[in-house]
mmCIF file of C-alpha atoms in Angstrom:
data_model
loop_
_atom_site.group_PDB
_atom_site.id
_atom_site.type_symbol
_atom_site.label_atom_id
_atom_site.label_comp_id
_atom_site.label_asym_id
_atom_site.label_seq_id
_atom_site.Cartn_x
_atom_site.Cartn_y
_atom_site.Cartn_z
ATOM 1 C CA MET V 1 -11.702 -23.366 18.077
ATOM 2 C CA SER V 2 -13.860 -21.066 20.176
ATOM 3 C CA ALA V 3 -15.916 -18.183 18.830
ATOM 4 C CA LEU V 4 -13.477 -15.668 20.308
ATOM 5 C CA GLN V 5 -10.505 -17.291 18.585
ATOM 6 C CA THR V 6 -12.394 -17.344 15.280
ATOM 7 C CA THR V 7 -13.265 -13.655 15.636
ATOM 8 C CA LEU V 8 -9.679 -12.733 16.502
ATOM 9 C CA ALA V 9 -8.395 -14.687 13.508
ATOM 10 C CA ALA V 10 -10.834 -12.843 11.227
ATOM 11 C CA VAL V 11 -9.816 -9.454 12.622
ATOM 12 C CA GLU V 12 -6.152 -10.280 12.202
ATOM 13 C CA LEU V 13 -6.743 -11.363 8.606
ATOM 14 C CA LYS V 14 -8.596 -8.148 7.752
ATOM 15 C CA GLY V 15 -5.781 -6.062 9.206
ATOM 16 C CA ASN V 16 -3.268 -7.779 6.954
ATOM 17 C CA LEU V 17 -5.333 -7.439 3.772
ATOM 18 C CA GLY V 18 -4.493 -3.727 3.513
ATOM 19 C CA SER V 19 -0.790 -4.527 3.657
ATOM 20 C CA ILE V 20 -1.126 -7.200 1.010
ATOM 21 C CA GLY V 21 -3.165 -4.843 -1.158
ATOM 22 C CA TYR V 22 -0.550 -2.109 -0.939
ATOM 23 C CA GLY V 23 2.190 -4.593 -1.753
ATOM 24 C CA LEU V 24 0.317 -5.634 -4.876
ATOM 25 C CA ALA V 25 -0.448 -1.997 -5.745
ATOM 26 C CA ALA V 26 3.260 -1.118 -5.540
ATOM 27 C CA ILE V 27 4.152 -3.593 -8.284
ATOM 28 C CA GLY V 28 2.669 -1.434 -11.064
ATOM 29 C CA PRO V 29 4.527 1.787 -10.257
ATOM 30 C CA GLY V 30 7.723 -0.197 -9.691
ATOM 31 C CA VAL V 31 7.512 -1.728 -13.142
ATOM 32 C CA GLY V 32 6.591 1.658 -14.614
ATOM 33 C CA VAL V 33 9.607 3.389 -13.095
ATOM 34 C CA GLY V 34 11.880 0.633 -14.392
ATOM 35 C CA ILE V 35 10.502 0.995 -17.906
ATOM 36 C CA ILE V 36 10.794 4.796 -17.793
ATOM 37 C CA PHE V 37 14.435 4.844 -16.753
ATOM 38 C CA GLY V 38 15.412 1.897 -18.950
ATOM 39 C CA ASN V 39 13.969 3.523 -22.044
ATOM 40 C CA GLY V 40 15.346 6.911 -21.003
ATOM 41 C CA THR V 41 18.848 5.459 -20.796
ATOM 42 C CA GLN V 42 18.471 3.963 -24.270
ATOM 43 C CA ALA V 43 17.206 7.286 -25.608
ATOM 44 C CA LEU V 44 20.163 9.143 -24.084
ATOM 45 C CA ALA V 45 22.558 6.653 -25.650
ATOM 46 C CA ARG V 46 20.988 7.154 -29.071
ATOM 47 C CA GLN V 47 20.546 10.936 -28.942
ATOM 48 C CA PRO V 48 22.835 12.560 -26.391
ATOM 49 C CA GLU V 49 22.039 16.024 -27.767
ATOM 50 C CA ALA V 50 18.423 15.690 -26.528
ATOM 51 C CA ALA V 51 19.481 14.999 -22.930
ATOM 52 C CA GLY V 52 17.526 17.927 -21.430
ATOM 53 C CA LEU V 53 14.235 16.988 -23.080
ATOM 54 C CA ILE V 54 14.651 13.282 -22.330
ATOM 55 C CA ARG V 55 15.511 13.957 -18.697
ATOM 56 C CA ALA V 56 12.491 16.266 -18.272
ATOM 57 C CA ASN V 57 10.187 13.608 -19.695
ATOM 58 C CA GLN V 58 11.759 10.951 -17.457
ATOM 59 C CA ILE V 59 11.163 13.051 -14.359
ATOM 60 C CA LEU V 60 7.541 13.718 -15.375
ATOM 61 C CA GLY V 61 6.904 10.007 -15.932
ATOM 62 C CA PHE V 62 8.605 9.134 -12.637
ATOM 63 C CA VAL V 63 6.450 11.619 -10.731
ATOM 64 C CA LEU V 64 3.242 10.255 -12.260
ATOM 65 C CA CYS V 65 4.210 6.660 -11.425
ATOM 66 C CA GLU V 66 5.133 7.551 -7.867
ATOM 67 C CA ALA V 67 1.827 9.413 -7.457
ATOM 68 C CA LEU V 68 0.080 6.111 -8.149
ATOM 69 C CA ALA V 69 2.168 4.447 -5.448
ATOM 70 C CA LEU V 70 1.289 7.174 -2.942
ATOM 71 C CA ILE V 71 -2.400 6.871 -3.773
ATOM 72 C CA GLY V 72 -2.113 3.129 -3.160
ATOM 73 C CA LEU V 73 -0.458 3.846 0.181
ATOM 74 C CA VAL V 74 -3.164 6.282 1.323
ATOM 75 C CA MET V 75 -6.278 4.392 0.180
ATOM 76 C CA PRO V 76 -6.206 1.700 2.914
ATOM 77 C CA PHE V 77 -6.307 4.531 5.487
ATOM 78 C CA VAL V 78 -9.094 6.409 3.701
ATOM 79 C CA TYR V 79 -11.248 3.311 3.182
ATOM 80 C CA PRO V 80 -10.380 0.913 6.011
ATOM 81 C CA THR V 81 -11.763 -2.613 5.942
ATOM 82 C CA LYS V 82 -14.605 -3.240 8.319
#
């Protein structure tokens, strides 16, 4: 393998690390959203009279989890690999 091919392989690998990092970073918010809505559905089944409060708390939790996903999406652009 020549030096140019080695350099190109290294550059290609660094470009893909950001994508892999975001994929791994998206696992946490995905699990969090699943837990939020799963537990919210159970809470609604147990106490239907508290639907407004439960729904408001679900939406707040969903927004916070999705904010983490958006931060994970933006960080590779803010701090690119060298």
